[in-house]
Amino acid sequence: VTATAGVLLVTSAAPLGSRELSAGESAQLAALPGEPRKRTWLTARRALRHGLAAAGLPGDTSAYRFPHRVASLSHSAELAVAAVLVADPGAAVGVGVDVELDRTPDVRTAQFFLTEAEQAWLDTVPGDVRPAALVRLWTVKEALFKADPGNAGTVLRDYGLGDPAAYRGAAARTGGPMSAGPEFRYVSFALPRGAVSVAVALSHS
Ligand SMILES: CC(C)(COP(=O)(O)OP(=O)(O)OC[C@H]1O[C@@H](n2cnc3c(N)ncnc32)[C@H](O)[C@@H]1OP(=O)(O)O)[C@@H](O)C(=O)NCCC(=O)NCCS
């Protein structure tokens, strides 16, 4: 469990047990296709349940629909991560988390989630560390997208980082149909098998 900038990160590699589910969670689970998806979903709910308890928030995860102002989920391989805003959110209007393990985007896909300035920076990164930079940027973009309460009309490329080299920094919507979106702060952590990033969206007011 790691706390940073008012966000609690909780991981789980095990699912919630069926006897631990609320009626709402049981109904949501029943609607999911296939055992792998059900296990992934339950593993994420276990992480979220613990995060909500630590933050003193209601623990029925079925009440949380995403994007959500104080909670976000991600899963990769056997691991799920929940991010929960723990302090008074104040200016925060959303939180997002993304974890990637054992997966590195093909460099040819960079054009689909990086802005032109970010792609130009990536071109300057030495080839041996470029995969790590790419997976970090991928998780940052996914975290920004998830933190954005207005993400229904956006894509990853619409979010621009102030400094693509930075493990923590600021970002904003720089393109797309609604470029006047919230401001963002993000932080990334390198993991032995990938990366995890967390973003918080802040209202201008
Ligand atoms: C929906 C999306 C964010 C999921 O991300 P992912 O990396 O595939 O999967 P993750 O495991 O990290 O995240 C899944 C969780 O994201 C959350 N989520 C789904 N849609 C969301 C949304 N619109 N906003 C915020 N969170 C969302 C859910 O909690 C989901 O877990 P759950 O199904 O157990 O509830 C992603 O597929 C997406 O749409 N990205 C942006 C679209 C885009 O620009 N695509 C172009 C890519 S080049």
Short mmCIF file of C-alpha atoms and ligand atoms in Angstrom, two decimals:
data_model
loop_
_atom_site.label_atom_id
_atom_site.label_comp_id
_atom_site.label_asym_id
_atom_site.label_seq_id
_atom_site.Cartn_x
_atom_site.Cartn_y
_atom_site.Cartn_z
CA VAL A 1 0.00 0.00 0.00
CA THR A 2 1.46 3.36 -1.03
CA ALA A 3 0.11 6.81 -0.24
CA THR A 4 1.09 9.71 -2.46
CA ALA A 5 -0.43 13.15 -2.91
CA GLY A 6 -3.62 12.12 -1.10
CA VAL A 7 -4.15 9.00 -3.20
CA LEU A 8 -4.08 5.53 -1.68
CA LEU A 9 -2.98 2.70 -3.97
CA VAL A 10 -4.10 -0.79 -2.98
CA THR A 11 -3.10 -3.92 -4.87
CA SER A 12 -4.67 -7.36 -4.89
CA ALA A 13 -3.71 -10.60 -6.60
CA ALA A 14 -6.65 -12.54 -5.12
CA PRO A 15 -10.39 -12.19 -5.82
CA LEU A 16 -13.15 -11.29 -3.38
CA GLY A 17 -14.90 -14.41 -2.16
CA SER A 18 -18.46 -14.98 -3.37
CA ARG A 19 -19.77 -14.82 0.22
CA GLU A 20 -18.25 -11.35 0.64
CA LEU A 21 -20.33 -9.82 -2.17
CA SER A 22 -23.19 -7.36 -1.74
CA ALA A 23 -26.40 -7.95 -3.69
CA GLY A 24 -25.36 -5.27 -6.15
CA GLU A 25 -21.92 -6.81 -6.64
CA SER A 26 -23.44 -10.27 -7.17
CA ALA A 27 -25.74 -8.86 -9.84
CA GLN A 28 -22.86 -7.10 -11.63
CA LEU A 29 -20.72 -10.24 -11.45
CA ALA A 30 -23.48 -12.41 -12.90
CA ALA A 31 -23.66 -10.15 -15.96
CA LEU A 32 -19.97 -10.62 -16.82
CA PRO A 33 -18.90 -13.08 -19.52
CA GLY A 34 -16.50 -15.94 -18.68
CA GLU A 35 -14.46 -17.00 -15.70
CA PRO A 36 -11.24 -15.03 -16.50
CA ARG A 37 -13.20 -11.75 -16.67
CA LYS A 38 -15.10 -12.61 -13.49
CA ARG A 39 -11.85 -13.35 -11.63
CA THR A 40 -10.24 -10.13 -12.85
CA TRP A 41 -13.31 -8.13 -11.83
CA LEU A 42 -13.41 -9.75 -8.37
CA THR A 43 -9.69 -9.13 -7.86
CA ALA A 44 -10.17 -5.45 -8.67
CA ARG A 45 -13.18 -5.31 -6.30
CA ARG A 46 -11.07 -6.78 -3.49
CA ALA A 47 -8.47 -4.04 -4.01
CA LEU A 48 -11.22 -1.42 -4.15
CA ARG A 49 -13.00 -2.80 -1.05
CA HIS A 50 -9.78 -2.46 0.97
CA GLY A 51 -9.06 1.00 -0.42
CA LEU A 52 -12.56 2.23 0.41
CA ALA A 53 -12.29 0.86 3.96
CA ALA A 54 -8.94 2.57 4.48
CA ALA A 55 -10.43 5.84 3.23
CA GLY A 56 -13.51 5.50 5.45
CA LEU A 57 -15.84 5.31 2.45
CA PRO A 58 -18.85 3.03 1.88
CA GLY A 59 -17.55 -0.41 0.86
CA ASP A 60 -20.20 -1.64 -1.59
CA THR A 61 -18.19 -1.38 -4.79
CA SER A 62 -21.28 -1.77 -6.97
CA ALA A 63 -22.15 1.83 -6.13
CA TYR A 64 -18.99 3.06 -7.89
CA ARG A 65 -19.32 3.65 -11.64
CA PHE A 66 -16.35 4.80 -13.67
CA PRO A 67 -15.10 7.43 -14.26
CA HIS A 68 -15.54 8.21 -10.55
CA ARG A 69 -14.42 11.27 -8.58
CA VAL A 70 -12.63 9.36 -5.82
CA ALA A 71 -11.89 5.85 -7.13
CA SER A 72 -10.29 4.12 -10.11
CA LEU A 73 -9.29 0.56 -11.04
CA SER A 74 -6.81 -1.20 -13.27
CA HIS A 75 -5.83 -4.82 -13.80
CA SER A 76 -2.92 -6.45 -15.59
CA ALA A 77 -1.81 -10.07 -15.50
CA GLU A 78 -2.68 -11.40 -12.02
CA LEU A 79 -2.62 -7.97 -10.35
CA ALA A 80 -5.34 -5.40 -9.72
CA VAL A 81 -4.76 -1.88 -8.42
CA ALA A 82 -7.31 0.44 -6.86
CA ALA A 83 -6.66 4.16 -6.40
CA VAL A 84 -8.77 6.02 -3.85
CA LEU A 85 -8.56 9.68 -2.91
CA VAL A 86 -8.04 9.68 0.83
CA ALA A 87 -8.00 13.32 1.83
CA ASP A 88 -10.83 15.76 1.19
CA PRO A 89 -10.78 15.83 -2.62
CA GLY A 90 -11.03 19.63 -2.63
CA ALA A 91 -10.33 20.69 -6.18
CA ALA A 92 -10.07 17.07 -7.36
CA VAL A 93 -12.76 16.09 -9.83
CA GLY A 94 -11.40 12.66 -10.71
CA VAL A 95 -8.72 10.04 -10.09
CA GLY A 96 -7.28 7.48 -12.48
CA VAL A 97 -4.86 4.56 -12.20
CA ASP A 98 -3.29 2.27 -14.76
CA VAL A 99 -0.92 -0.67 -14.32
CA GLU A 100 0.79 -2.61 -17.07
CA LEU A 101 2.75 -5.79 -16.39
CA ASP A 102 4.59 -7.92 -18.96
CA ARG A 103 3.22 -5.79 -21.84
CA THR A 104 5.08 -3.17 -23.81
CA PRO A 105 3.25 -1.31 -26.56
CA ASP A 106 4.82 -1.65 -30.01
CA VAL A 107 6.69 1.57 -30.76
CA ARG A 108 4.67 1.83 -33.99
CA THR A 109 1.52 2.36 -31.87
CA ALA A 110 2.99 5.46 -30.21
CA GLN A 111 1.32 7.71 -32.78
CA PHE A 112 -2.08 6.57 -31.50
CA PHE A 113 -1.58 7.63 -27.88
CA LEU A 114 1.23 10.21 -27.90
CA THR A 115 1.05 13.79 -29.11
CA GLU A 116 3.51 14.88 -31.79
CA ALA A 117 5.70 16.59 -29.15
CA GLU A 118 5.74 13.40 -27.06
CA GLN A 119 6.64 11.30 -30.10
CA ALA A 120 9.46 13.71 -30.90
CA TRP A 121 10.77 13.30 -27.34
CA LEU A 122 10.49 9.51 -27.57
CA ASP A 123 12.64 9.59 -30.70
CA THR A 124 15.46 11.06 -28.58
CA VAL A 125 15.30 8.24 -26.00
CA PRO A 126 18.06 5.60 -26.43
CA GLY A 127 16.71 2.37 -27.90
CA ASP A 128 17.53 0.22 -24.88
CA VAL A 129 15.34 2.28 -22.54
CA ARG A 130 12.66 3.22 -25.06
CA PRO A 131 10.37 0.26 -24.20
CA ALA A 132 10.33 1.33 -20.53
CA ALA A 133 9.57 4.93 -21.53
CA LEU A 134 6.79 3.74 -23.81
CA VAL A 135 5.07 1.61 -21.17
CA ARG A 136 5.38 4.46 -18.63
CA LEU A 137 3.77 6.90 -21.06
CA TRP A 138 1.05 4.39 -21.90
CA THR A 139 0.12 4.05 -18.21
CA VAL A 140 0.19 7.83 -17.75
CA LYS A 141 -2.17 8.35 -20.68
CA GLU A 142 -4.57 5.66 -19.47
CA ALA A 143 -4.51 7.13 -15.94
CA LEU A 144 -5.23 10.62 -17.31
CA PHE A 145 -8.09 9.28 -19.42
CA LYS A 146 -9.60 7.45 -16.45
CA ALA A 147 -9.27 10.50 -14.19
CA ASP A 148 -11.12 12.74 -16.64
CA PRO A 149 -14.82 12.93 -15.74
CA GLY A 150 -15.50 14.10 -19.30
CA ASN A 151 -13.67 11.26 -21.04
CA ALA A 152 -16.67 10.02 -23.00
CA GLY A 153 -15.55 12.06 -26.01
CA THR A 154 -11.77 11.86 -25.66
CA VAL A 155 -8.92 9.56 -26.72
CA LEU A 156 -5.48 9.09 -25.18
CA ARG A 157 -3.82 11.39 -27.71
CA ASP A 158 -5.93 14.29 -26.47
CA TYR A 159 -3.93 14.42 -23.21
CA GLY A 160 -0.58 16.21 -23.37
CA LEU A 161 2.19 16.00 -20.77
CA GLY A 162 4.10 19.11 -19.73
CA ASP A 163 7.34 17.09 -19.80
CA PRO A 164 7.17 13.55 -21.22
CA ALA A 165 10.49 12.70 -19.52
CA ALA A 166 9.10 13.38 -16.04
CA TYR A 167 7.95 10.65 -13.65
CA ARG A 168 5.66 13.21 -12.02
CA GLY A 169 4.20 16.33 -13.47
CA ALA A 170 1.30 18.19 -15.01
CA ALA A 171 -0.88 17.40 -17.99
CA ALA A 172 -3.88 18.86 -19.78
CA ARG A 173 -6.21 18.14 -22.63
CA THR A 174 -4.42 19.53 -25.64
CA GLY A 175 -6.66 18.29 -28.40
CA GLY A 176 -9.92 16.65 -29.25
CA PRO A 177 -13.44 17.95 -29.19
CA MET A 178 -13.23 19.41 -25.65
CA SER A 179 -9.76 20.83 -25.19
CA ALA A 180 -10.88 23.01 -22.26
CA GLY A 181 -10.90 20.16 -19.75
CA PRO A 182 -9.54 19.86 -16.22
CA GLU A 183 -5.87 20.17 -15.31
CA PHE A 184 -4.08 17.01 -14.21
CA ARG A 185 -1.24 15.97 -11.94
CA TYR A 186 0.28 12.53 -12.34
CA VAL A 187 2.98 10.29 -10.90
CA SER A 188 4.49 7.10 -12.34
CA PHE A 189 6.41 4.29 -10.70
CA ALA A 190 8.62 1.85 -12.57
CA LEU A 191 7.91 -1.77 -11.63
CA PRO A 192 10.16 -4.79 -12.27
CA ARG A 193 7.61 -6.04 -14.83
CA GLY A 194 6.19 -2.73 -16.10
CA ALA A 195 4.80 0.49 -14.70
CA VAL A 196 1.93 2.00 -12.73
CA SER A 197 0.69 5.57 -12.97
CA VAL A 198 -1.86 7.60 -11.03
CA ALA A 199 -3.49 10.84 -12.15
CA VAL A 200 -5.74 13.35 -10.43
CA ALA A 201 -7.96 15.76 -12.35
CA LEU A 202 -8.34 19.23 -10.83
CA SER A 203 -11.07 21.74 -11.52
CA HIS A 204 -9.90 25.16 -12.70
CA SER A 205 -11.80 26.78 -9.86
C1 LIG B 1 -11.56 1.73 -20.81
C2 LIG B 1 -10.03 1.73 -20.72
C3 LIG B 1 -9.60 2.98 -19.97
C4 LIG B 1 -9.61 0.47 -19.95
O1 LIG B 1 -8.23 0.45 -19.75
P1 LIG B 1 -7.38 -0.89 -19.89
O2 LIG B 1 -5.94 -0.53 -19.77
O3 LIG B 1 -7.81 -1.62 -21.12
O4 LIG B 1 -7.83 -1.81 -18.67
P2 LIG B 1 -7.57 -1.59 -17.13
O5 LIG B 1 -7.63 -2.93 -16.51
O6 LIG B 1 -6.36 -0.77 -16.85
O7 LIG B 1 -8.83 -0.74 -16.66
C5 LIG B 1 -10.09 -1.32 -16.60
C6 LIG B 1 -10.92 -0.51 -15.62
O8 LIG B 1 -11.04 0.83 -16.09
C7 LIG B 1 -12.23 1.36 -15.56
N1 LIG B 1 -12.90 2.07 -16.63
C8 LIG B 1 -13.57 1.56 -17.70
N2 LIG B 1 -14.03 2.55 -18.47
C9 LIG B 1 -13.65 3.70 -17.87
C10 LIG B 1 -13.84 5.07 -18.17
N3 LIG B 1 -14.52 5.46 -19.27
N4 LIG B 1 -13.33 5.99 -17.34
C11 LIG B 1 -12.66 5.63 -16.21
N5 LIG B 1 -12.44 4.34 -15.87
C12 LIG B 1 -12.94 3.40 -16.70
C13 LIG B 1 -13.06 0.21 -15.00
O9 LIG B 1 -13.00 0.26 -13.58
C14 LIG B 1 -12.33 -1.01 -15.51
O10 LIG B 1 -12.33 -2.10 -14.62
P3 LIG B 1 -13.66 -2.95 -14.34
O11 LIG B 1 -14.20 -3.32 -15.67
O12 LIG B 1 -13.21 -4.09 -13.52
O13 LIG B 1 -14.59 -2.01 -13.61
C15 LIG B 1 -9.38 1.70 -22.11
O14 LIG B 1 -9.70 0.55 -22.79
C16 LIG B 1 -9.73 2.90 -22.98
O15 LIG B 1 -10.81 3.03 -23.45
N6 LIG B 1 -8.76 3.80 -23.20
C17 LIG B 1 -8.92 5.06 -23.89
C18 LIG B 1 -9.45 4.99 -25.28
C19 LIG B 1 -8.41 5.34 -26.33
O16 LIG B 1 -7.93 6.42 -26.44
N7 LIG B 1 -8.07 4.36 -27.12
C20 LIG B 1 -7.06 4.53 -28.13
C21 LIG B 1 -5.86 3.78 -27.68
S1 LIG B 1 -4.53 3.89 -28.79
#
